[in-house]
PDB file of C-alpha atoms in Angstrom:
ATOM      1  CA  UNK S 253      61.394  12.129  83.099  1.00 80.00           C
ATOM      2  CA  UNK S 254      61.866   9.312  85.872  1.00 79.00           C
ATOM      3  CA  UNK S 255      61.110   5.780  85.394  1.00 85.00           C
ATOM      4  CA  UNK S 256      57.673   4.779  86.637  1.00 87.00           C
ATOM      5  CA  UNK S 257      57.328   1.243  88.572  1.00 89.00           C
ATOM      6  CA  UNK S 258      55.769  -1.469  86.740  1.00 92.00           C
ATOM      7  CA  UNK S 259      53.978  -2.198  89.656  1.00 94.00           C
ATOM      8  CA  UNK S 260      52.392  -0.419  93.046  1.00 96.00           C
ATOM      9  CA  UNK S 261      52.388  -2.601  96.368  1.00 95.00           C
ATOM     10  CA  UNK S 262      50.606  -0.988  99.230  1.00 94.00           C
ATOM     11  CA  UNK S 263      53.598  -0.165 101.221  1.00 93.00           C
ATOM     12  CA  UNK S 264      54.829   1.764  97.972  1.00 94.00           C
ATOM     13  CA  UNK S 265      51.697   3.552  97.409  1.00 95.00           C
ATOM     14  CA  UNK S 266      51.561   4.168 101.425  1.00 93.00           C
ATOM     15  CA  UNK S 267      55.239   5.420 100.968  1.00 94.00           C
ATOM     16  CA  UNK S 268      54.041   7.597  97.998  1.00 96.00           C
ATOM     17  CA  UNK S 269      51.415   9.445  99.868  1.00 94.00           C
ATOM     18  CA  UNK S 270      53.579   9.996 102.963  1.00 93.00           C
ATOM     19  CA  UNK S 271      56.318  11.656 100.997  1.00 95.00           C
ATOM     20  CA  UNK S 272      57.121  11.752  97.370  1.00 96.00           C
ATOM     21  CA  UNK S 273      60.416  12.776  97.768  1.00 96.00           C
ATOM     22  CA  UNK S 274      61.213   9.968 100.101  1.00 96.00           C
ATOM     23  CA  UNK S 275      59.579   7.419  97.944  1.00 96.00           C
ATOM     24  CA  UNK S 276      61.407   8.683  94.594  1.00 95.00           C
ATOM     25  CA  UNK S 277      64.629   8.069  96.327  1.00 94.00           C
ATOM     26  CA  UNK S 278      63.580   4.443  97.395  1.00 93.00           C
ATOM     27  CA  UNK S 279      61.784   3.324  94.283  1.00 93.00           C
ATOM     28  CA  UNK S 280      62.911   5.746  91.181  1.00 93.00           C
ATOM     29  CA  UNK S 281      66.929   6.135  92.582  1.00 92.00           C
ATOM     30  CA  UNK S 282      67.213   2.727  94.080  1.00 92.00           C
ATOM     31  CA  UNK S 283      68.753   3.549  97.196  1.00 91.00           C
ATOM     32  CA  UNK S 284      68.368   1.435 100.187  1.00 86.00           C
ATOM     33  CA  UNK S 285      67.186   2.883 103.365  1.00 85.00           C
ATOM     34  CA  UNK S 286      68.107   1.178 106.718  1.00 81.00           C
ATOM     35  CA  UNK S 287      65.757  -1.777 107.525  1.00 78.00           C
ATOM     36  CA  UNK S 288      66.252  -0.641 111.400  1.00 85.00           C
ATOM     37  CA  UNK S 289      65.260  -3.131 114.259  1.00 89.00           C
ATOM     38  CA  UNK S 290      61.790  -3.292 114.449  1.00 89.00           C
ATOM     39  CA  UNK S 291      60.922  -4.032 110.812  1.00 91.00           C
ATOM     40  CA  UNK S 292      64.099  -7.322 111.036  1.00 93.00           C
ATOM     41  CA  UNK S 293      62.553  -8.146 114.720  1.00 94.00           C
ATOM     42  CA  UNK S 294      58.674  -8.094 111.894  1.00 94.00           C
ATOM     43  CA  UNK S 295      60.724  -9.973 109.237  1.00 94.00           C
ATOM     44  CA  UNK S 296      62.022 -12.857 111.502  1.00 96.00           C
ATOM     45  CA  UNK S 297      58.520 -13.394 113.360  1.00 96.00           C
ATOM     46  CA  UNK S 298      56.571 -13.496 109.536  1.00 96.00           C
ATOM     47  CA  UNK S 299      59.163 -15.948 108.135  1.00 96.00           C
ATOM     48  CA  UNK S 300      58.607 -18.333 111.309  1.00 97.00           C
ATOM     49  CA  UNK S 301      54.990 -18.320 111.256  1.00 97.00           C
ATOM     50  CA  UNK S 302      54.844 -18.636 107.780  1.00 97.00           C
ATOM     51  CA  UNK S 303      56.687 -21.504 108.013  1.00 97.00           C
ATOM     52  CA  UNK S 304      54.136 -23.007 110.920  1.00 97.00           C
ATOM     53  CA  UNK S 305      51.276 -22.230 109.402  1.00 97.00           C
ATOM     54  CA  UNK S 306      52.582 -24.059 105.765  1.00 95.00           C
ATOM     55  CA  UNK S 307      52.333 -27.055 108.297  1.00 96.00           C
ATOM     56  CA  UNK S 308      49.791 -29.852 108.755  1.00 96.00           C
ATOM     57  CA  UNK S 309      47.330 -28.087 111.831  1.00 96.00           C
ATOM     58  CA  UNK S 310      48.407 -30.520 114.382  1.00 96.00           C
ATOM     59  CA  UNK S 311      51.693 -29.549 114.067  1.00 97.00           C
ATOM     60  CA  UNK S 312      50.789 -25.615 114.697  1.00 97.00           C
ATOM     61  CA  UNK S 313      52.288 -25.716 118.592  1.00 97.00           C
ATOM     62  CA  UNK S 314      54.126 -22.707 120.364  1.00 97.00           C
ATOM     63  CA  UNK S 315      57.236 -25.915 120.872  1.00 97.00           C
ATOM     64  CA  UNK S 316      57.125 -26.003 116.837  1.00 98.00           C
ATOM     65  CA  UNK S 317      57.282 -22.047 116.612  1.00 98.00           C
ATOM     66  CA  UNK S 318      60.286 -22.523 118.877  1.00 97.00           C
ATOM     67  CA  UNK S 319      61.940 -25.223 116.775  1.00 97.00           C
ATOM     68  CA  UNK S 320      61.091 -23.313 113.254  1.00 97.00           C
ATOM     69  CA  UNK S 321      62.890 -20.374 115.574  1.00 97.00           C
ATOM     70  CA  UNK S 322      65.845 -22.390 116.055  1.00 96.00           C
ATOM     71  CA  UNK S 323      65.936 -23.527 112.793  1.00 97.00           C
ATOM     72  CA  UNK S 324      65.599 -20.249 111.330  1.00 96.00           C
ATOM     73  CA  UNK S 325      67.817 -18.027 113.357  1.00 95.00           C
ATOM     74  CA  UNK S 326      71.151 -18.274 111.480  1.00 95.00           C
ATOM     75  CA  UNK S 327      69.811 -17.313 107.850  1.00 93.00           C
ATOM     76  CA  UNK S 328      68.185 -14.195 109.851  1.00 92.00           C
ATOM     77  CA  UNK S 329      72.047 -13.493 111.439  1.00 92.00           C
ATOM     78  CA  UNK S 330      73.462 -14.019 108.444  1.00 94.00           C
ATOM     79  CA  UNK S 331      71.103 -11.465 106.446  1.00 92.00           C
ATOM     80  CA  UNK S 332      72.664  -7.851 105.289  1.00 92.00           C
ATOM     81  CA  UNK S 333      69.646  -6.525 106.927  1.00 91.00           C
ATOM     82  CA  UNK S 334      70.744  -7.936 110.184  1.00 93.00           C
ATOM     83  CA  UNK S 335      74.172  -7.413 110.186  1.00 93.00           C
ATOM     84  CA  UNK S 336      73.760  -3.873 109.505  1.00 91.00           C
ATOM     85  CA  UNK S 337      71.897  -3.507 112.779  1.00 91.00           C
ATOM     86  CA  UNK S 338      75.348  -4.126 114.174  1.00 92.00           C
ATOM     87  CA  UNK S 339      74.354  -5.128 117.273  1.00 93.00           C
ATOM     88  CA  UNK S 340      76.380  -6.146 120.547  1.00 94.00           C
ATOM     89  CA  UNK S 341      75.992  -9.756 122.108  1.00 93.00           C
ATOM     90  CA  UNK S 342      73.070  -8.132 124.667  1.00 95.00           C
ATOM     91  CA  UNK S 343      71.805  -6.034 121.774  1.00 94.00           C
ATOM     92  CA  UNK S 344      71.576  -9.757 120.223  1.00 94.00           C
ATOM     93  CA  UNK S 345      70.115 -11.351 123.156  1.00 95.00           C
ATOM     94  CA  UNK S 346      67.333  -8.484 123.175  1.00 95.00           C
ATOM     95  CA  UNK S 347      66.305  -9.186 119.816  1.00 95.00           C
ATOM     96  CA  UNK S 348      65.693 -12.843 120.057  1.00 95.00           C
ATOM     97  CA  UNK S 349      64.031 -11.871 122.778  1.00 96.00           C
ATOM     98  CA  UNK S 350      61.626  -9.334 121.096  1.00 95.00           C
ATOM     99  CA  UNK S 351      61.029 -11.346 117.975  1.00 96.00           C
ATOM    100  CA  UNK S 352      60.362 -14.647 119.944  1.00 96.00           C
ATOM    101  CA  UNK S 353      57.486 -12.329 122.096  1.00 96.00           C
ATOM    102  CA  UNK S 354      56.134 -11.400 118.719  1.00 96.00           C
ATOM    103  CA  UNK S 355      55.736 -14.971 117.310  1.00 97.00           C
ATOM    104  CA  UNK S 356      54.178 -16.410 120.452  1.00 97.00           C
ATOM    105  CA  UNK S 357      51.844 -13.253 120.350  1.00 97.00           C
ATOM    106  CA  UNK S 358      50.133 -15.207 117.843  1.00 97.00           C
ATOM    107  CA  UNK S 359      48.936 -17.840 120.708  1.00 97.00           C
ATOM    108  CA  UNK S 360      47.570 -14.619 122.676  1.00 97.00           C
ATOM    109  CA  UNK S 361      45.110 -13.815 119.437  1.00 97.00           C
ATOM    110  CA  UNK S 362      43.901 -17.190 118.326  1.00 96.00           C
ATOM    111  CA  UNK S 363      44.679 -21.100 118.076  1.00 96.00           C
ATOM    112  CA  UNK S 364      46.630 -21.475 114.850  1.00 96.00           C
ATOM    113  CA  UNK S 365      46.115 -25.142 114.819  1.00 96.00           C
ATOM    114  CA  UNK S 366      42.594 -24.409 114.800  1.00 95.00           C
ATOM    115  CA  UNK S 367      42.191 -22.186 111.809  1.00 95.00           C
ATOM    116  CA  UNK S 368      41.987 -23.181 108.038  1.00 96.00           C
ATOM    117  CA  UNK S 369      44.871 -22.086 106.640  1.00 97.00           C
ATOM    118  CA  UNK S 370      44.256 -21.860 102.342  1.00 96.00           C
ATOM    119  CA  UNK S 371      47.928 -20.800 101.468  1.00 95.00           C
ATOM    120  CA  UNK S 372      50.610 -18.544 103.243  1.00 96.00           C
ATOM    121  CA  UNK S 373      53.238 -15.985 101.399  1.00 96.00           C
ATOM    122  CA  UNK S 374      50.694 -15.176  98.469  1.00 95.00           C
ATOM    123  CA  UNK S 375      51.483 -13.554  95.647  1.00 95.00           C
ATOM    124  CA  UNK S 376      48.327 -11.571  94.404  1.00 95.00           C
ATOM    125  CA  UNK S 377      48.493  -9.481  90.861  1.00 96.00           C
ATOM    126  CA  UNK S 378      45.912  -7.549  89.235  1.00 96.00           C
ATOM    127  CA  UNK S 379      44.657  -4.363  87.479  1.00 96.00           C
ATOM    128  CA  UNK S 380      43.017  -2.398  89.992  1.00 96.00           C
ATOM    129  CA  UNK S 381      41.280   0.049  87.680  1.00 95.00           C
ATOM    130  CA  UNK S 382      44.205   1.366  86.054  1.00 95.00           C
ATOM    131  CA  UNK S 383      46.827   0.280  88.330  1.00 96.00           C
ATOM    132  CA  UNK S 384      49.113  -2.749  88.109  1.00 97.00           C
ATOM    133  CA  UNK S 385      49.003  -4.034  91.584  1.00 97.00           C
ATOM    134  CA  UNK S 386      50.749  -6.501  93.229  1.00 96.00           C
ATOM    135  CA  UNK S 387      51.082  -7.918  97.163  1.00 96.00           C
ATOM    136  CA  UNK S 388      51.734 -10.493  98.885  1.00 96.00           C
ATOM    137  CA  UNK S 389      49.097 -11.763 101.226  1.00 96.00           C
ATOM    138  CA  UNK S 390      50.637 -13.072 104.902  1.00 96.00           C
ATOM    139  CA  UNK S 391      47.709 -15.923 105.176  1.00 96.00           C
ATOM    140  CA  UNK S 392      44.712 -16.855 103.797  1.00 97.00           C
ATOM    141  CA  UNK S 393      42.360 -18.482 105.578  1.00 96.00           C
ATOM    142  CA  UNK S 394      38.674 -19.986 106.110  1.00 95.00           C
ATOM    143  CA  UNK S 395      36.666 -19.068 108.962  1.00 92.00           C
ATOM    144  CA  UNK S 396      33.041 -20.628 109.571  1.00 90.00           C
ATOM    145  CA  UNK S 397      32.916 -20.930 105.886  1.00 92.00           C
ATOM    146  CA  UNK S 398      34.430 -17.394 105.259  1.00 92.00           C
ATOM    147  CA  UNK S 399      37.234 -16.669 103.215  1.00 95.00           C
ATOM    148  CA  UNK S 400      39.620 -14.047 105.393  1.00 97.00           C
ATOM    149  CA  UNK S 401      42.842 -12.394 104.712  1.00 97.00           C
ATOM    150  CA  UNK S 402      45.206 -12.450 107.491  1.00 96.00           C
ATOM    151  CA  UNK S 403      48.104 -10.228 108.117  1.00 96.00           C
ATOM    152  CA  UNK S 404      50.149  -9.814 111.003  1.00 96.00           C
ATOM    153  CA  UNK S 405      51.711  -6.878 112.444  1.00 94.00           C
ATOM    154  CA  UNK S 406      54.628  -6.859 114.774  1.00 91.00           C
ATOM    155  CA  UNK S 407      54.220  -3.201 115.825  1.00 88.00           C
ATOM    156  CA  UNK S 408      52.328  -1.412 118.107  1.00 89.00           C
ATOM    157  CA  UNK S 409      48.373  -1.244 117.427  1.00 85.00           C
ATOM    158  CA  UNK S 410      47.652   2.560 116.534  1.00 83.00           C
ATOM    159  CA  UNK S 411      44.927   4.748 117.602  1.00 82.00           C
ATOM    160  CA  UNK S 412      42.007   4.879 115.779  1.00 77.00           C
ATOM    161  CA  UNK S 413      42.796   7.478 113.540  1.00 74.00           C
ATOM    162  CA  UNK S 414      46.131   6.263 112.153  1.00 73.00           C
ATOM    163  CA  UNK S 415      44.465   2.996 111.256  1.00 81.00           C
ATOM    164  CA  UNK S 416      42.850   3.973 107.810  1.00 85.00           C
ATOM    165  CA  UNK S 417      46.157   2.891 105.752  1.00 84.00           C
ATOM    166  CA  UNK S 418      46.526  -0.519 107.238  1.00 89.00           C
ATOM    167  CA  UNK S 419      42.784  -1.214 106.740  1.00 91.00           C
ATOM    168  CA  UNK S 420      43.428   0.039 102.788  1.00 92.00           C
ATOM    169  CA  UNK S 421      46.303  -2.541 102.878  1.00 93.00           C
ATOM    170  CA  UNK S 422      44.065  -5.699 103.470  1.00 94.00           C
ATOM    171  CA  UNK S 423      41.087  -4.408 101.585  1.00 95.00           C
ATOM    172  CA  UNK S 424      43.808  -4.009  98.521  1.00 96.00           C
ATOM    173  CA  UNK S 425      44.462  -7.564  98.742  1.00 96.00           C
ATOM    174  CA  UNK S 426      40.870  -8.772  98.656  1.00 96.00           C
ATOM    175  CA  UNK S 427      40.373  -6.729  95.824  1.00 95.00           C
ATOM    176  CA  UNK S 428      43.335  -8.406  93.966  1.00 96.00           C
ATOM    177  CA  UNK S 429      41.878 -11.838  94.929  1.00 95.00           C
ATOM    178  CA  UNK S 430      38.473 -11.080  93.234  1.00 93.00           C
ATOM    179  CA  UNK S 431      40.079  -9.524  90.386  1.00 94.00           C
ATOM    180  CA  UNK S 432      41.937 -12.455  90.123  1.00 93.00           C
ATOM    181  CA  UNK S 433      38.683 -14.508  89.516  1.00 84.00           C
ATOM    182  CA  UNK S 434      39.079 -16.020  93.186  1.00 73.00           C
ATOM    183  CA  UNK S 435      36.535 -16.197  95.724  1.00 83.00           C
ATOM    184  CA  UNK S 436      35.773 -12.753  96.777  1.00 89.00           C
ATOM    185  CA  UNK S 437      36.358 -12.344 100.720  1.00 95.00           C
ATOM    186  CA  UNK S 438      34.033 -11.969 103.431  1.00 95.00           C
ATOM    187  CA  UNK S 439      36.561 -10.433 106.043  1.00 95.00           C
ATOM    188  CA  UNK S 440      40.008  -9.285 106.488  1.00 96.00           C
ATOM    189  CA  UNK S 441      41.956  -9.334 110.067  1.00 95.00           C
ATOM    190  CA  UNK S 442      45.222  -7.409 110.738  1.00 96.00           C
ATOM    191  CA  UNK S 443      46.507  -9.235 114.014  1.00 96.00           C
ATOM    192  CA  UNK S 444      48.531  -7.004 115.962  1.00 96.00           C
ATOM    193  CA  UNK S 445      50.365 -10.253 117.240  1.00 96.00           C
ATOM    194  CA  UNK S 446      50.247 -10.063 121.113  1.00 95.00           C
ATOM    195  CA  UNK S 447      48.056  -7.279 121.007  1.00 95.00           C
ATOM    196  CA  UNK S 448      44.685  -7.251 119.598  1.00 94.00           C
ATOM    197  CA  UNK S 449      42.828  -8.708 115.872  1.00 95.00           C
ATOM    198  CA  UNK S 450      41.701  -5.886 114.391  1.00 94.00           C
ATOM    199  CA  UNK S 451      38.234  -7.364 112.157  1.00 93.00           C
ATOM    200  CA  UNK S 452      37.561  -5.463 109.110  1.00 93.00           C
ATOM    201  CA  UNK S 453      34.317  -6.712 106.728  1.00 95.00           C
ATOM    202  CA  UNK S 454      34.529  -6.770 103.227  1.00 96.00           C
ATOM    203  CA  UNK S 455      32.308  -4.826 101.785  1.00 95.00           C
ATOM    204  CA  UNK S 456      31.786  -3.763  97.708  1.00 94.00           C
ATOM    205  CA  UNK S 457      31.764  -0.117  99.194  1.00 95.00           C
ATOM    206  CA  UNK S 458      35.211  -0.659 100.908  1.00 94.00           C
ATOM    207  CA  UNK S 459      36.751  -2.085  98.024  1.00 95.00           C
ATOM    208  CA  UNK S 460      35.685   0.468  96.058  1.00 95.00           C
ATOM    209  CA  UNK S 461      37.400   3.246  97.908  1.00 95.00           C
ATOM    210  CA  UNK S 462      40.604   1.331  98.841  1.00 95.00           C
ATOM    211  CA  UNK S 463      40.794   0.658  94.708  1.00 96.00           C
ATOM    212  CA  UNK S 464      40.125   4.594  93.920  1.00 97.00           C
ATOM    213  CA  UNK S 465      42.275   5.823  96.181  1.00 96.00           C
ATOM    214  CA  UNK S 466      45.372   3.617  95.074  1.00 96.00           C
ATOM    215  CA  UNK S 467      43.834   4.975  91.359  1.00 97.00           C
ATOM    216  CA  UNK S 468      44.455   8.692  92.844  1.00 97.00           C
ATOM    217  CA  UNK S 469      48.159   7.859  94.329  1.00 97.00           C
ATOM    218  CA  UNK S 470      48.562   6.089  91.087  1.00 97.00           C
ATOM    219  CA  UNK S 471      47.594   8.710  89.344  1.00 96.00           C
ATOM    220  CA  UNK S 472      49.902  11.132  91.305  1.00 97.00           C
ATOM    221  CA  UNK S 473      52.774   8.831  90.447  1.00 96.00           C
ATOM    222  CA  UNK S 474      52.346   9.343  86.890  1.00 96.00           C
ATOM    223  CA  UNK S 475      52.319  13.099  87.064  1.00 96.00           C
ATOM    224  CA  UNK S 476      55.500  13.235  89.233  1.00 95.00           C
ATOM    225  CA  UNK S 477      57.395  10.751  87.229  1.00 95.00           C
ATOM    226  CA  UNK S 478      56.472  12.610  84.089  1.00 95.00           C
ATOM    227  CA  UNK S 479      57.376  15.802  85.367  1.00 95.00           C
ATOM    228  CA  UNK S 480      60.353  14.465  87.816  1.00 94.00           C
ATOM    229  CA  UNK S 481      59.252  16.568  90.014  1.00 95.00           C
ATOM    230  CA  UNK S 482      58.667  14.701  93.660  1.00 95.00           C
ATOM    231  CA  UNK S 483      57.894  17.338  96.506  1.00 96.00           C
ATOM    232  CA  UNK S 484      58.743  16.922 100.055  1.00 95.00           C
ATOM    233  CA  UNK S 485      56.187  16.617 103.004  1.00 95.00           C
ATOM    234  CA  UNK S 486      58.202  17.694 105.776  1.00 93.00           C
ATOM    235  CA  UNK S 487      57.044  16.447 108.874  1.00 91.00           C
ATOM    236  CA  UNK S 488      58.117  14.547 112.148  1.00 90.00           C
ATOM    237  CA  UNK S 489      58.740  11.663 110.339  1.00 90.00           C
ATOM    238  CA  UNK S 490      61.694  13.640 108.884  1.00 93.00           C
ATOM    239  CA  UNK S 491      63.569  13.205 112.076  1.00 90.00           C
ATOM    240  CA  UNK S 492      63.384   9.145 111.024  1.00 89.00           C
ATOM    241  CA  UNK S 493      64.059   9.702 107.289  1.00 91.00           C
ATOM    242  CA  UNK S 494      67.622   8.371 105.914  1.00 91.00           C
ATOM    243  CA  UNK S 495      67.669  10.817 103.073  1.00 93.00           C
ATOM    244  CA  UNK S 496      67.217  13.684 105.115  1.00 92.00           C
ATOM    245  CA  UNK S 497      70.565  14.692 104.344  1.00 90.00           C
ATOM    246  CA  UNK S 498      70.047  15.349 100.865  1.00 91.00           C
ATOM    247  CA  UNK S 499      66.637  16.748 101.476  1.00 92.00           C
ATOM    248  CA  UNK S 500      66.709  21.256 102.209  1.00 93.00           C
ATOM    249  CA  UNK S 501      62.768  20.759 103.307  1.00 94.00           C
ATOM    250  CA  UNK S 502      64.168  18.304 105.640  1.00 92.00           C
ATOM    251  CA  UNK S 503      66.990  19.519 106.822  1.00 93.00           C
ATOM    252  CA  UNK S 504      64.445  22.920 107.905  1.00 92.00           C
ATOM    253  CA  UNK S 505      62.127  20.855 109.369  1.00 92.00           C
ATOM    254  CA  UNK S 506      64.691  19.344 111.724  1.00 92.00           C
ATOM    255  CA  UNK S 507      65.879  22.700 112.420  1.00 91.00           C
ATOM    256  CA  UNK S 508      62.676  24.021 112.509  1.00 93.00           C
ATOM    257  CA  UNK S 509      61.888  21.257 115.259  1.00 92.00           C
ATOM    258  CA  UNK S 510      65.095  21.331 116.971  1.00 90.00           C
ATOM    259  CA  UNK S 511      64.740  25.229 117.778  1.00 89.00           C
ATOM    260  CA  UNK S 512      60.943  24.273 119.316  1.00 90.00           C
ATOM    261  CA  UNK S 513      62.955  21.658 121.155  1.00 85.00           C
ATOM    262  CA  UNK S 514      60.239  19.354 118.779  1.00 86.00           C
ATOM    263  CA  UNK S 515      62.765  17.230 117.904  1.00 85.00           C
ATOM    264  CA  UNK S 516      62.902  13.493 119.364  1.00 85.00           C
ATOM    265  CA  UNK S 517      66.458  13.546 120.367  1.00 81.00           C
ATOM    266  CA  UNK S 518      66.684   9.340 119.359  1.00 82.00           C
ATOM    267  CA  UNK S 519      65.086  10.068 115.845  1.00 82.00           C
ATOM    268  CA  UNK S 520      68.671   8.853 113.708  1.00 87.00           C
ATOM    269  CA  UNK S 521      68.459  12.371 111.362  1.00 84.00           C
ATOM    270  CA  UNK S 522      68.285  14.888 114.845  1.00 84.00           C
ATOM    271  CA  UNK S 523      72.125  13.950 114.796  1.00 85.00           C
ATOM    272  CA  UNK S 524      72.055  16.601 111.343  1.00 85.00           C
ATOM    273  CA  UNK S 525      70.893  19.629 113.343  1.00 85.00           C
ATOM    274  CA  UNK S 526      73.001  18.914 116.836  1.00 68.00           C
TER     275      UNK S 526
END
C-alpha cells in the first residue's frame, strides 16, 4: 500500500489524470522532476506581480514591475530551481528577457492599477465532497461589484480543446472559496499574460462538475494507492517525462515514436532511444 496525500491541488489531480505512474513518482516517491525553463521564466513573473499587486493601486506601474524585477532577481538566481537550468551568460540574458516580456504582458491585458485587488498568494482549503483540497489562488479581485479569481499563465494560450483543465483549475478555487463560507464568485479569468484573458462565469452547474470530477480522480487515487498499483499512459508527453527511464511503457513509446520518426528530437527523454 502507498501513502495517500493529505491533500489534492489541481496541478496534482491534473498530474494524476495525465499519468498515474508519473504522478506516483512525484507525489508517493518524492522525487523531484526538473522545473525546466519555462515553468522558472512562470515562477519569476508570478512572484513579481504578486508583489505589485500587494501594493497600494497607484503604485501598480510597468517602472514598479521593473524595480520589484530588480529587486527580485538575485533570490530567483540564487534558487536550486534556477541554478539547475545551468544556463550560460546569453542563456541568462534570454531569460530575463523572457520573464520580463511575461510580466509586462500583464499591461497588454488590463490596467492593474485599475482593478480591486482583495488579496494575492491565497491559500484556499476545503472539503470538496470528499476531497481535501487545497490551492492557492494568484489574485482575487472585484470587478463592477463582482468577486473574480485571477490567475495568470505564462505559457502559450491553447486551442480550444486543451482548455477544459485550466478552466477546472479556477472553477476549483471558487468552489473552495464558497466552501470556505466566503463570497461565492461571479467570474473567474485565466490571463494568458501578453496574450489574451480567457473569461469563464461561475456558474452552480460548473462548480458542480469541476467538484465531481476532482471526486472521480480522487477517487482513482484511493484505489491506486490502496492497491499500489499506478499504470502508465504512454503518450507524447513521454518524450518530456524525467522518469522515463525507469518507466518500460515509456521507454516503448519512445521507441515506438522514434521508429515513426514521431519523436520530437528536443523532447529531453528522445536522448533514451538515440
Amino acid at each position: 500500500m502507498a501513502d495517500q496525500p493529505h491533500h489534492l491541488s489541481p496541478s496534482s489531480a491534473s498530474a494524476f489524470d495525465g499519468c498515474p505512474r508519473r504522478w506516483k513518482f512525484k507525489y508517493v516517491d518524492r522525487r523531484a522532476e526538473p522545473s525546466g525553463q519555462a515553468a522558472v521564466v512562470g515562477t519569476f513573473a508570478h512572484t513579481v506581480l504578486e508583489h505589485l499587486c500587494g501594493l497600494p493601486a497607484v503604485h501598480r506601474t510597468l517602472d514598479q514591475a521593473k524595480a520589484l524585477a530588480r529587486q527580485l532577481w538575485p533570490d530567483i538566481e540564487a534558487d536550486d530551481q534556477y541554478r539547475e537550468l545551468d544556463l550560460d551568460a546569453d542563456e541568462a540574458r534570454a531569460f530575463r528577457w523572457k520573464a520580463w516580456l511575461a510580466i509586462a504582458g500583464l499591461w497588454d491585458l488590463e490596467d492593474p492599477a485599475a482593478v480591486e485587488v482583495v488579496s494575492t498568494e491565497q491559500k484556499v482549503t476545503a472539503d470538496l465532497g470528499d476531497v481535501p483540497f487545497l490551492g492557492i489562488i494568484d489574485r482575487v479581485d472585484r470587478i463592477n461589484g463582482k468577486l473574480v479569481v485571477s490567475d495568470y499563465k505564462s505559457g502559450t494560450l491553447p486551442g480550444v480543446r486543451f482548455r477544459d483543465d485550466k478552466i477546472q483549475q479556477v472553477m476549483l478555487y471558487a468552489a473552495a472559496l464558497d466552501a470556505m463560507g466566503d463570497e461565492q464568485p461571479e467570474q473567474a479569468r485565466l490571463l494568458y499574460l501578453g496574450q489574451r484573458i480567457l473569461d469563464v462565469t461561475v456558474t452552480d452547474r460548473r462548480l458542480d462538475e469541476a467538484t465531481a470530477q476532482l471526486n472521480e480522480t480522487w477517487g482513482h487515487i484511493t484505489t491506486a494507492c490502496t492497491s499500489d498499483t499506478f499504470d502508465a499512459k504512454p503518450g507524447v508527453l513521454c518524450g518530456w517525462c524525467p522518469f522515463a527511464a525507469e518507466c518500460a511503457e515509456g521507454r516503448a513509446e519512445l521507441t515506438r515514436r522514434h521508429a515513426m520518426g514521431k519523436l520530437h528530437a528536443h523532447a529531453p527523454a528522445a536522448a533514451l532511444v538515440a
